C-alpha cells in the first residue's frame, strides 16, 4: 500500500485542505505515515502570510532534498501545495527542481494527477470526499478566496476571488461528518460573512446556519474568520436565535488608528468597527469577541500604536492574535509602501500588546470562576480531559467523560489562557 505524509503550516483553511487531500488519497488506497522517510509521497501544504511561515516551508524543502538525494532522486515524490504556489510557479521550479508537482491551494487534482495518473478523480470524486476526523470537531470550508485586497495581504493573490459552496453541498458534508461522530463544525472562510453573495440564489451565512442547524447529532456550529463590513444584523440575529451557533466572533480589526486602517485599505473606520462590536454586545451580552492586530505596519508612529493599545483596553477582547508586519512580495504594500518600522520596534510593540492582552484576558476569565460552563469534551492530554466552552475557551477538567460529550463543568481556577474545572452532575 503506497504511503503519504502531509506537512501543514498556516491557517485553519490549510488544515482543512490537508484533511481533504488526505481523504482523497485514502479513498485511492493510500495509507498515512507520520515519517516522511517512509513515504512514497510527501506533500508540503505551505503558508506565506508572513516571512516566518514561508521560511518554515523552505527549510522543510531543504530536508526533503537531502532525503530524496539519499534515494538517488527516486523517492519520495514531493508536492508543494498551498499559498507558496502562485499563478506562475516557474521561479519555484527553478529554485526547487527536485519537487515533482506544485499545486495552488485546493488544487488536489494536480497532486493526484502527478502520483496516480491512472485514477479518475473527476466528477463527484472531490465533492464526495470528506475528511476523516480524529475527534468530535471538524473544519468545513464554505467560501474560498477573498475580494478585499488589504494592502498587506497575499491571500487574494493565492486563493483567488470569493467562491461560495452551495448550501446543499455544505449541508451534505456536515451530515456525513456528523454521521461519523462529529459534534461541532467550524464554518471557514477568509471573510466568512461574505458567504453566499456570489451564489445565483444570493444566500447568506445566516441562511447556512439555519440550513444545517436541524441536523440531528450536530451540537455546535462555529464560524471564522469575520470581516467587519460584511457582518449583518441578520447574521447577529441568527447567532442569537439558533442555540447550536456559538456566540463567539473573531473579527480582525488590525489597527486602532484610522490612518493606518486606510493605509491597509481595510475598508472601514474605527467608528464603524465599534458599531459592529456594540451591535453584537447589545444583542449578545455574553458573546466572546476576539481580534487580530498587526503592529509595526508601514509608517506606524508611536501615537498610532498607542491608539491600538487604547482600543484593546476599551473593547476588551477575549483573545488577540498579534503579529508584527511582515512585507509580502506581490502585495500592494510591498509595491507601494516602505517597511520603515525597525524590527526591534515591531517586536517591542508586539510584546506590549501581548502583555496588555494577558491582563485583560485574565480579568475576563476570572469572572467565570464559580460558574458552570457547557464544555464539548475534545480529548485527553497528560491524563486530564480537555475541551472548549461555547466562547472557545480551553478547559482542563477532572472527571469521567468521553470525547464528543457535552458536559457541564464547574470552573474552579482560571488564567489568561485557560480554565480548570470539575464535571458536575
Ligand atoms: S480580508 Fe484582507 S486580510 Fe483578510 S484575507 Fe482578505 S485581503 Fe487578506
CSV table of C-alpha atoms and ligand atoms in Angstrom, one decimal:
chain,number,residue,atom,x,y,z
A,1,UNK,CA,0.0,0.0,0.0
A,2,UNK,CA,1.5,3.3,-1.0
A,3,UNK,CA,2.1,5.8,1.8
A,4,UNK,CA,1.8,9.5,2.1
A,5,UNK,CA,2.9,12.2,4.5
A,6,UNK,CA,1.3,15.6,4.6
A,7,UNK,CA,3.0,18.5,6.4
A,8,UNK,CA,0.8,21.6,7.0
A,9,UNK,CA,1.6,25.1,8.2
A,10,UNK,CA,-0.7,28.1,8.4
A,11,UNK,CA,-4.4,28.7,8.9
A,12,UNK,CA,-7.4,26.6,9.6
A,13,UNK,CA,-8.2,26.7,5.8
A,14,UNK,CA,-4.8,25.0,5.1
A,15,UNK,CA,-5.6,22.3,7.8
A,16,UNK,CA,-9.0,21.7,6.1
A,17,UNK,CA,-7.3,21.4,2.7
A,18,UNK,CA,-4.8,18.9,4.0
A,19,UNK,CA,-7.6,16.8,5.6
A,20,UNK,CA,-9.4,16.8,2.2
A,21,UNK,CA,-6.4,15.8,0.3
A,22,UNK,CA,-5.6,13.0,2.8
A,23,UNK,CA,-9.2,11.8,2.5
A,24,UNK,CA,-8.8,11.7,-1.3
A,25,UNK,CA,-5.6,9.7,-1.0
A,26,UNK,CA,-7.2,7.2,1.4
A,27,UNK,CA,-10.1,6.7,-1.0
A,28,UNK,CA,-7.4,5.6,-3.5
A,29,UNK,CA,-5.9,3.1,-1.1
A,30,UNK,CA,-3.0,5.2,0.2
A,31,UNK,CA,-2.0,5.0,3.9
A,32,UNK,CA,-0.8,7.8,6.1
A,33,UNK,CA,2.7,7.7,7.7
A,34,UNK,CA,4.0,10.3,10.2
A,35,UNK,CA,7.6,9.7,9.0
A,36,UNK,CA,8.5,11.4,5.7
A,37,UNK,CA,11.4,9.0,5.2
A,38,UNK,CA,8.8,6.1,4.9
A,39,UNK,CA,6.5,7.9,2.5
A,40,UNK,CA,6.1,7.4,-1.3
A,41,UNK,CA,4.6,10.9,-1.4
A,42,UNK,CA,5.3,13.9,0.8
A,43,UNK,CA,3.1,16.9,0.5
A,44,UNK,CA,4.0,20.3,2.0
A,45,UNK,CA,0.9,22.4,2.4
A,46,UNK,CA,2.5,25.8,2.7
A,47,UNK,CA,1.7,29.3,4.0
A,48,UNK,CA,3.3,32.7,3.1
A,49,UNK,CA,1.2,35.0,5.2
A,50,UNK,CA,4.4,36.0,7.0
A,51,UNK,CA,8.1,35.5,6.3
A,52,UNK,CA,8.5,33.1,9.2
A,53,UNK,CA,5.8,30.7,7.8
A,54,UNK,CA,7.4,30.8,4.4
A,55,UNK,CA,10.8,30.1,5.8
A,56,UNK,CA,9.5,27.0,7.6
A,57,UNK,CA,8.4,25.7,4.2
A,58,UNK,CA,11.8,26.4,2.6
A,59,UNK,CA,13.6,24.7,5.5
A,60,UNK,CA,11.3,21.6,5.1
A,61,UNK,CA,12.1,21.5,1.4
A,62,UNK,CA,15.9,21.6,2.1
A,63,UNK,CA,15.5,18.5,4.4
A,64,UNK,CA,13.4,16.7,1.7
A,65,UNK,CA,16.0,17.4,-0.9
A,66,UNK,CA,18.6,15.6,1.2
A,67,UNK,CA,16.1,12.7,1.8
A,68,UNK,CA,15.5,12.4,-1.9
A,69,UNK,CA,19.2,12.6,-2.8
A,70,UNK,CA,19.8,9.6,-0.5
A,71,UNK,CA,17.5,7.5,-2.8
A,72,UNK,CA,19.1,8.8,-6.0
A,73,UNK,CA,16.1,11.0,-6.5
A,74,UNK,CA,13.6,8.2,-6.8
A,75,UNK,CA,11.7,8.6,-3.6
A,76,UNK,CA,9.7,10.2,-2.2
A,77,UNK,CA,7.6,12.1,-4.8
A,78,UNK,CA,7.4,15.7,-3.4
A,79,UNK,CA,4.4,18.0,-3.9
A,80,UNK,CA,4.3,21.6,-2.8
A,81,UNK,CA,0.7,22.9,-2.3
A,82,UNK,CA,-0.8,26.0,-0.7
A,83,UNK,CA,-0.1,29.7,-0.7
A,84,UNK,CA,3.6,29.4,-1.7
A,85,UNK,CA,2.3,28.5,-5.2
A,86,UNK,CA,1.2,31.4,-7.3
A,87,UNK,CA,-0.2,31.5,-10.9
A,88,UNK,CA,3.3,31.1,-12.4
A,89,UNK,CA,5.4,28.6,-10.4
A,90,UNK,CA,8.3,28.8,-12.8
A,91,UNK,CA,10.6,30.5,-10.3
A,92,UNK,CA,9.7,27.9,-7.7
A,93,UNK,CA,10.6,25.2,-10.3
A,94,UNK,CA,14.0,26.8,-10.8
A,95,UNK,CA,14.6,27.1,-7.0
A,96,UNK,CA,13.3,23.6,-6.1
A,97,UNK,CA,14.0,21.4,-9.2
A,98,UNK,CA,13.6,18.2,-7.1
A,99,UNK,CA,9.9,19.0,-6.4
A,100,UNK,CA,7.6,16.8,-8.6
A,101,UNK,CA,4.5,19.0,-8.5
A,102,UNK,CA,3.5,22.5,-7.5
A,103,UNK,CA,-0.3,22.8,-6.7
A,104,UNK,CA,-2.2,26.0,-5.8
A,105,UNK,CA,-4.5,26.0,-2.8
A,106,UNK,CA,-7.2,23.3,-3.2
A,107,UNK,CA,-5.7,22.0,-6.4
A,108,UNK,CA,-5.9,18.5,-5.1
A,109,UNK,CA,-6.4,17.0,-8.5
A,110,UNK,CA,-3.0,18.3,-9.6
A,111,UNK,CA,-1.3,16.4,-6.8
A,112,UNK,CA,-3.1,13.2,-7.6
A,113,UNK,CA,-2.6,13.5,-11.3
A,114,UNK,CA,1.2,13.6,-10.6
A,115,UNK,CA,1.2,10.5,-8.3
A,116,UNK,CA,-1.7,8.4,-9.5
A,117,UNK,CA,-2.4,9.5,-13.2
A,118,UNK,CA,-4.4,6.2,-13.7
A,119,UNK,CA,-7.0,7.2,-11.2
A,120,UNK,CA,-10.2,9.0,-12.2
A,121,UNK,CA,-10.7,11.8,-9.7
A,122,UNK,CA,-13.0,13.9,-11.8
A,123,UNK,CA,-16.8,14.4,-11.5
A,124,UNK,CA,-18.1,13.6,-8.0
A,125,UNK,CA,-14.8,12.4,-6.6
A,126,UNK,CA,-13.9,15.5,-4.6
A,127,UNK,CA,-17.5,16.7,-3.8
A,128,UNK,CA,-18.0,13.2,-2.3
A,129,UNK,CA,-14.6,13.1,-0.5
A,130,UNK,CA,-14.9,14.1,3.2
A,131,UNK,CA,-12.1,14.4,5.8
A,132,UNK,CA,-11.6,11.6,8.3
A,133,UNK,CA,-11.8,13.4,11.6
A,134,UNK,CA,-9.8,12.3,14.7
A,135,UNK,CA,-12.1,13.8,17.2
A,136,UNK,CA,-15.6,15.5,17.7
A,137,UNK,CA,-14.7,18.7,15.8
A,138,UNK,CA,-14.2,19.4,12.1
A,139,UNK,CA,-13.5,22.4,9.8
A,140,UNK,CA,-15.8,22.9,6.9
A,141,UNK,CA,-14.7,25.4,4.3
A,142,UNK,CA,-17.8,27.2,3.0
A,143,UNK,CA,-16.3,30.1,1.0
A,144,UNK,CA,-12.9,30.2,-0.7
A,145,UNK,CA,-10.8,33.3,-1.6
A,146,UNK,CA,-11.2,37.0,-0.8
A,147,UNK,CA,-12.2,40.1,-2.8
A,148,UNK,CA,-10.9,42.6,-0.2
A,149,UNK,CA,-7.2,43.1,-1.2
A,150,UNK,CA,-6.0,44.6,2.0
A,151,UNK,CA,-2.6,46.1,1.2
A,152,UNK,CA,-0.5,43.8,3.4
A,153,UNK,CA,-2.2,40.6,2.4
A,154,UNK,CA,-1.2,37.9,-0.1
A,155,UNK,CA,-4.3,35.7,0.3
A,156,UNK,CA,-6.4,37.2,-2.6
A,157,UNK,CA,-3.4,36.6,-4.9
A,158,UNK,CA,-3.0,32.9,-3.9
A,159,UNK,CA,-6.6,31.8,-3.1
A,160,UNK,CA,-8.4,33.9,-5.8
A,161,UNK,CA,-11.8,35.6,-5.6
A,162,UNK,CA,-14.6,34.7,-3.2
A,163,UNK,CA,-16.4,31.5,-4.3
A,164,UNK,CA,-19.1,30.0,-2.0
A,165,UNK,CA,-20.0,26.3,-1.9
A,166,UNK,CA,-23.8,25.7,-2.4
A,167,UNK,CA,-25.8,25.3,0.8
A,168,UNK,CA,-26.8,21.7,-0.3
A,169,UNK,CA,-23.2,20.7,-0.7
A,170,UNK,CA,-22.2,22.1,2.7
A,171,UNK,CA,-25.2,20.5,4.4
A,172,UNK,CA,-24.4,17.2,2.8
A,173,UNK,CA,-20.8,17.4,4.1
A,174,UNK,CA,-21.9,18.3,7.6
A,175,UNK,CA,-24.4,15.3,7.6
A,176,UNK,CA,-21.6,12.9,6.6
A,177,UNK,CA,-19.3,14.3,9.3
A,178,UNK,CA,-22.0,14.1,12.0
A,179,UNK,CA,-22.7,10.5,10.9
A,180,UNK,CA,-19.0,9.8,11.6
A,181,UNK,CA,-19.2,11.2,15.1
A,182,UNK,CA,-18.5,14.9,14.7
A,183,UNK,CA,-20.4,17.1,17.2
A,184,UNK,CA,-19.1,20.5,16.3
A,185,UNK,CA,-18.3,22.1,12.9
A,186,UNK,CA,-16.4,25.3,12.2
A,187,UNK,CA,-17.6,27.0,9.0
A,188,UNK,CA,-14.5,28.5,7.4
A,189,UNK,CA,-13.8,31.5,5.1
A,190,UNK,CA,-11.2,34.2,4.9
A,191,UNK,CA,-14.2,36.6,5.2
A,192,UNK,CA,-16.9,34.1,6.2
A,193,UNK,CA,-19.8,36.6,6.2
A,194,UNK,CA,-19.4,37.1,2.5
A,195,UNK,CA,-20.8,33.6,2.2
A,196,UNK,CA,-23.5,33.3,-0.5
A,197,UNK,CA,-23.1,36.7,-2.0
A,198,UNK,CA,-21.7,35.2,-5.2
A,199,UNK,CA,-24.2,32.4,-5.5
A,200,UNK,CA,-27.1,32.7,-8.0
A,201,UNK,CA,-29.7,32.5,-5.2
A,202,UNK,CA,-27.7,35.2,-3.3
A,203,UNK,CA,-28.0,33.4,0.0
A,204,UNK,CA,-26.2,34.3,3.3
A,205,UNK,CA,-24.2,32.9,6.2
A,206,UNK,CA,-27.4,33.2,8.3
A,207,UNK,CA,-29.3,31.0,5.8
A,208,UNK,CA,-26.5,28.5,6.0
A,209,UNK,CA,-26.7,28.4,9.8
A,210,UNK,CA,-30.5,27.8,9.5
A,211,UNK,CA,-29.9,25.1,6.9
A,212,UNK,CA,-27.6,22.9,9.0
A,213,UNK,CA,-29.0,23.8,12.4
A,214,UNK,CA,-31.6,21.0,12.2
A,215,UNK,CA,-29.0,18.2,11.6
A,216,UNK,CA,-29.6,15.6,14.3
A,217,UNK,CA,-26.4,14.9,16.3
A,218,UNK,CA,-24.8,18.2,15.5
A,219,UNK,CA,-24.3,20.1,18.8
A,220,UNK,CA,-22.4,23.2,17.9
A,221,UNK,CA,-21.7,25.5,15.0
A,222,UNK,CA,-18.7,27.9,14.9
A,223,UNK,CA,-17.6,30.3,12.1
A,224,UNK,CA,-14.5,32.2,11.2
A,225,UNK,CA,-12.9,34.5,10.1
A,226,UNK,CA,-15.1,37.5,10.1
A,227,UNK,CA,-14.8,40.8,8.2
A,228,UNK,CA,-16.4,43.8,10.0
A,229,UNK,CA,-18.0,45.3,6.9
A,230,UNK,CA,-19.7,42.0,5.9
A,231,UNK,CA,-21.3,41.5,9.4
A,232,UNK,CA,-25.1,41.9,9.1
A,233,UNK,CA,-27.9,42.3,11.6
A,234,UNK,CA,-29.4,39.1,10.2
A,235,UNK,CA,-26.2,37.1,11.0
A,236,UNK,CA,-26.1,38.5,14.5
A,237,UNK,CA,-29.8,37.7,14.9
A,238,UNK,CA,-29.3,34.2,13.7
A,239,UNK,CA,-26.4,33.6,16.2
A,240,UNK,CA,-28.8,34.9,18.9
A,241,UNK,CA,-31.7,32.7,17.8
A,242,UNK,CA,-30.1,29.4,16.9
A,243,UNK,CA,-28.9,27.6,20.1
A,244,UNK,CA,-26.3,25.5,18.3
A,245,UNK,CA,-24.5,28.5,16.9
A,246,UNK,CA,-21.8,29.6,19.4
A,247,UNK,CA,-21.8,33.3,20.3
A,248,UNK,CA,-18.1,33.5,19.5
A,249,UNK,CA,-16.8,36.0,17.0
A,250,UNK,CA,-13.3,36.5,15.6
A,251,UNK,CA,-13.4,39.9,13.9
A,252,UNK,CA,-9.9,41.2,12.9
A,253,UNK,CA,-9.5,45.0,13.4
A,254,UNK,CA,-5.8,45.0,12.6
A,255,UNK,CA,-5.1,48.5,14.0
A,256,UNK,CA,-6.6,51.1,16.4
A,257,UNK,CA,-5.7,54.1,14.1
A,258,UNK,CA,-7.8,55.3,11.2
A,259,UNK,CA,-4.9,56.5,9.1
A,260,UNK,CA,-3.2,53.1,9.4
A,261,UNK,CA,-6.5,51.3,8.6
A,262,UNK,CA,-6.8,53.5,5.4
A,263,UNK,CA,-3.2,52.6,4.5
A,264,UNK,CA,-4.1,49.0,5.0
A,265,UNK,CA,-7.2,49.5,2.8
A,266,UNK,CA,-9.2,47.6,5.4
A,267,UNK,CA,-12.4,49.3,4.1
A,268,UNK,CA,-13.8,50.5,7.5
A,269,UNK,CA,-13.2,53.1,10.1
A,270,UNK,CA,-12.8,52.6,13.8
A,271,UNK,CA,-16.2,54.1,14.5
A,272,UNK,CA,-17.7,51.5,12.0
A,273,UNK,CA,-15.8,48.7,13.7
A,274,UNK,CA,-17.0,49.9,17.2
A,275,UNK,CA,-20.6,49.9,15.8
A,276,UNK,CA,-20.3,46.2,14.8
A,277,UNK,CA,-18.9,45.3,18.3
A,278,UNK,CA,-21.6,47.3,20.0
A,279,UNK,CA,-24.3,45.7,18.0
A,280,UNK,CA,-23.1,42.2,18.9
A,281,UNK,CA,-22.7,43.0,22.6
A,282,UNK,CA,-26.1,44.7,22.7
A,283,UNK,CA,-27.8,41.6,21.1
A,284,UNK,CA,-25.5,39.0,22.8
A,285,UNK,CA,-24.1,40.4,26.1
A,286,UNK,CA,-22.3,37.0,26.8
A,287,UNK,CA,-20.7,36.9,23.3
A,288,UNK,CA,-16.9,36.3,23.2
A,289,UNK,CA,-15.1,38.5,20.7
A,290,UNK,CA,-11.5,38.1,19.6
A,291,UNK,CA,-9.5,40.0,17.1
A,292,UNK,CA,-6.3,40.2,15.1
A,293,UNK,CA,-3.7,43.0,15.3
A,294,UNK,CA,-0.8,43.9,13.1
A,295,UNK,CA,1.9,46.0,14.8
A,296,UNK,CA,4.6,48.0,13.0
A,297,UNK,CA,2.8,48.5,9.7
A,298,UNK,CA,4.3,50.9,7.3
A,299,UNK,CA,4.7,54.3,8.8
A,300,UNK,CA,3.1,53.4,12.2
A,301,UNK,CA,4.1,56.1,14.7
A,302,UNK,CA,4.3,55.7,18.5
A,303,UNK,CA,1.0,57.7,18.8
A,304,UNK,CA,-0.8,55.5,16.2
A,305,UNK,CA,0.5,52.4,18.1
A,306,UNK,CA,-0.8,53.9,21.4
A,307,UNK,CA,-4.2,54.2,19.8
A,308,UNK,CA,-4.2,50.4,19.1
A,309,UNK,CA,-3.4,49.8,22.8
A,310,UNK,CA,-6.2,52.2,23.8
A,311,UNK,CA,-8.7,50.3,21.6
A,312,UNK,CA,-7.7,47.0,23.1
A,313,UNK,CA,-8.2,48.5,26.6
A,314,UNK,CA,-11.5,50.0,25.6
A,315,UNK,CA,-13.1,47.0,23.7
A,316,UNK,CA,-11.5,44.3,26.0
A,317,UNK,CA,-11.4,41.3,23.6
A,318,UNK,CA,-11.4,37.7,24.9
A,319,UNK,CA,-8.3,37.0,22.7
A,320,UNK,CA,-6.0,39.0,20.5
A,321,UNK,CA,-3.8,37.4,17.8
A,322,UNK,CA,-1.0,39.8,17.3
A,323,UNK,CA,1.7,39.8,14.6
A,324,UNK,CA,4.5,42.1,13.5
A,325,UNK,CA,4.1,43.4,10.0
A,326,UNK,CA,5.9,41.2,7.5
A,327,UNK,CA,6.1,42.6,4.0
A,328,UNK,CA,4.9,40.0,1.4
A,329,UNK,CA,6.2,40.2,-2.2
A,330,UNK,CA,3.5,41.0,-4.7
A,331,UNK,CA,1.2,42.7,-2.2
A,332,UNK,CA,0.1,46.4,-2.7
A,333,UNK,CA,2.1,47.4,0.5
A,334,UNK,CA,5.2,45.6,-0.9
A,335,UNK,CA,4.9,47.5,-4.1
A,336,UNK,CA,4.0,51.0,-2.8
A,337,UNK,CA,4.8,51.4,0.9
A,338,UNK,CA,8.2,51.4,2.8
A,339,UNK,CA,8.6,48.9,5.5
A,340,UNK,CA,10.1,51.6,7.7
A,341,UNK,CA,9.4,50.5,11.3
A,342,UNK,CA,12.6,48.9,12.6
A,343,UNK,CA,12.2,45.2,13.5
A,344,UNK,CA,13.2,45.9,17.1
A,345,UNK,CA,10.4,48.4,17.5
A,346,UNK,CA,7.9,45.9,15.9
A,347,UNK,CA,8.9,43.3,18.5
A,348,UNK,CA,8.7,45.8,21.4
A,349,UNK,CA,5.2,46.8,20.2
A,350,UNK,CA,4.2,43.1,19.8
A,351,UNK,CA,5.3,42.3,23.4
A,352,UNK,CA,3.4,45.4,24.7
A,353,UNK,CA,0.2,44.1,23.1
A,354,UNK,CA,0.8,40.6,24.4
A,355,UNK,CA,1.3,42.0,28.0
A,356,UNK,CA,-1.7,44.2,27.8
A,357,UNK,CA,-4.0,41.4,26.5
A,358,UNK,CA,-2.7,38.9,29.0
A,359,UNK,CA,-4.0,41.2,31.8
A,360,UNK,CA,-7.4,41.8,30.0
A,361,UNK,CA,-7.9,38.1,29.3
A,362,UNK,CA,-7.1,37.1,32.9
A,363,UNK,CA,-9.7,39.6,34.2
A,364,UNK,CA,-12.3,38.3,31.7
A,365,UNK,CA,-11.7,34.7,32.5
A,366,UNK,CA,-11.6,35.3,36.3
A,367,UNK,CA,-15.2,36.3,36.1
A,368,UNK,CA,-16.0,32.7,35.1
A,369,UNK,CA,-14.7,31.2,38.4
A,370,UNK,CA,-17.5,29.6,40.3
A,371,UNK,CA,-19.8,29.4,37.2
A,372,UNK,CA,-20.9,26.3,35.4
A,373,UNK,CA,-19.9,26.2,31.7
A,374,UNK,CA,-21.0,23.9,29.0
A,375,UNK,CA,-17.9,22.2,27.6
A,376,UNK,CA,-17.5,20.0,24.5
A,377,UNK,CA,-15.0,17.3,25.6
A,378,UNK,CA,-12.4,17.0,22.9
A,379,UNK,CA,-9.9,14.6,24.2
A,380,UNK,CA,-7.3,13.8,26.9
A,381,UNK,CA,-3.8,15.1,27.4
A,382,UNK,CA,-1.5,14.2,30.3
A,383,UNK,CA,-4.3,12.2,32.0
A,384,UNK,CA,-6.5,15.3,32.0
A,385,UNK,CA,-9.6,15.8,29.9
A,386,UNK,CA,-9.8,18.9,27.8
A,387,UNK,CA,-12.5,20.7,25.8
A,388,UNK,CA,-13.9,24.1,25.0
A,389,UNK,CA,-16.7,26.4,26.2
A,390,UNK,CA,-19.2,27.9,23.8
A,391,UNK,CA,-17.0,31.0,23.9
A,392,UNK,CA,-14.0,29.0,22.7
A,393,UNK,CA,-12.1,28.9,26.0
A,394,UNK,CA,-9.9,25.9,26.7
A,395,UNK,CA,-11.0,23.9,29.8
A,396,UNK,CA,-8.9,21.3,31.6
A,397,UNK,CA,-11.3,19.2,33.6
A,398,UNK,CA,-11.4,16.5,36.2
A,399,UNK,CA,-14.0,13.7,36.0
A,400,UNK,CA,-15.2,10.9,33.7
A,401,UNK,CA,-16.4,11.9,30.2
A,402,UNK,CA,-15.9,10.7,26.6
A,403,UNK,CA,-14.7,12.9,23.7
A,404,UNK,CA,-17.8,14.3,22.0
A,405,UNK,CA,-19.8,14.6,25.2
A,406,UNK,CA,-21.3,18.0,26.1
A,407,UNK,CA,-20.6,18.3,29.8
A,408,UNK,CA,-21.4,20.9,32.5
A,409,UNK,CA,-18.2,21.9,34.2
A,410,UNK,CA,-17.9,23.9,37.4
A,411,UNK,CA,-15.0,26.4,36.9
A,412,UNK,CA,-12.6,26.3,39.8
A,413,UNK,CA,-9.5,28.1,38.5
A,414,UNK,CA,-8.7,30.5,35.6
A,415,UNK,CA,-5.8,32.1,33.8
A,416,UNK,CA,-5.4,34.3,30.8
A,417,UNK,CA,-5.1,31.2,28.6
A,418,UNK,CA,-7.4,28.6,30.0
A,419,UNK,CA,-9.9,27.4,32.7
A,420,UNK,CA,-9.8,24.5,35.1
A,421,UNK,CA,-12.8,22.8,36.4
A,422,UNK,CA,-14.7,19.7,37.6
A,423,UNK,CA,-17.5,17.8,36.0
A,424,UNK,CA,-20.9,18.4,37.6
A,425,UNK,CA,-24.0,16.1,37.6
B,1,LIG,S1,-9.9,40.4,4.3
B,1,LIG,FE1,-7.9,41.4,3.9
B,1,LIG,S2,-6.6,40.3,5.4
B,1,LIG,FE2,-8.4,39.1,5.2
B,1,LIG,S3,-7.9,37.5,3.6
B,1,LIG,FE3,-9.0,39.3,2.6
B,1,LIG,S4,-7.3,40.6,1.9
B,1,LIG,FE4,-6.5,39.2,3.5
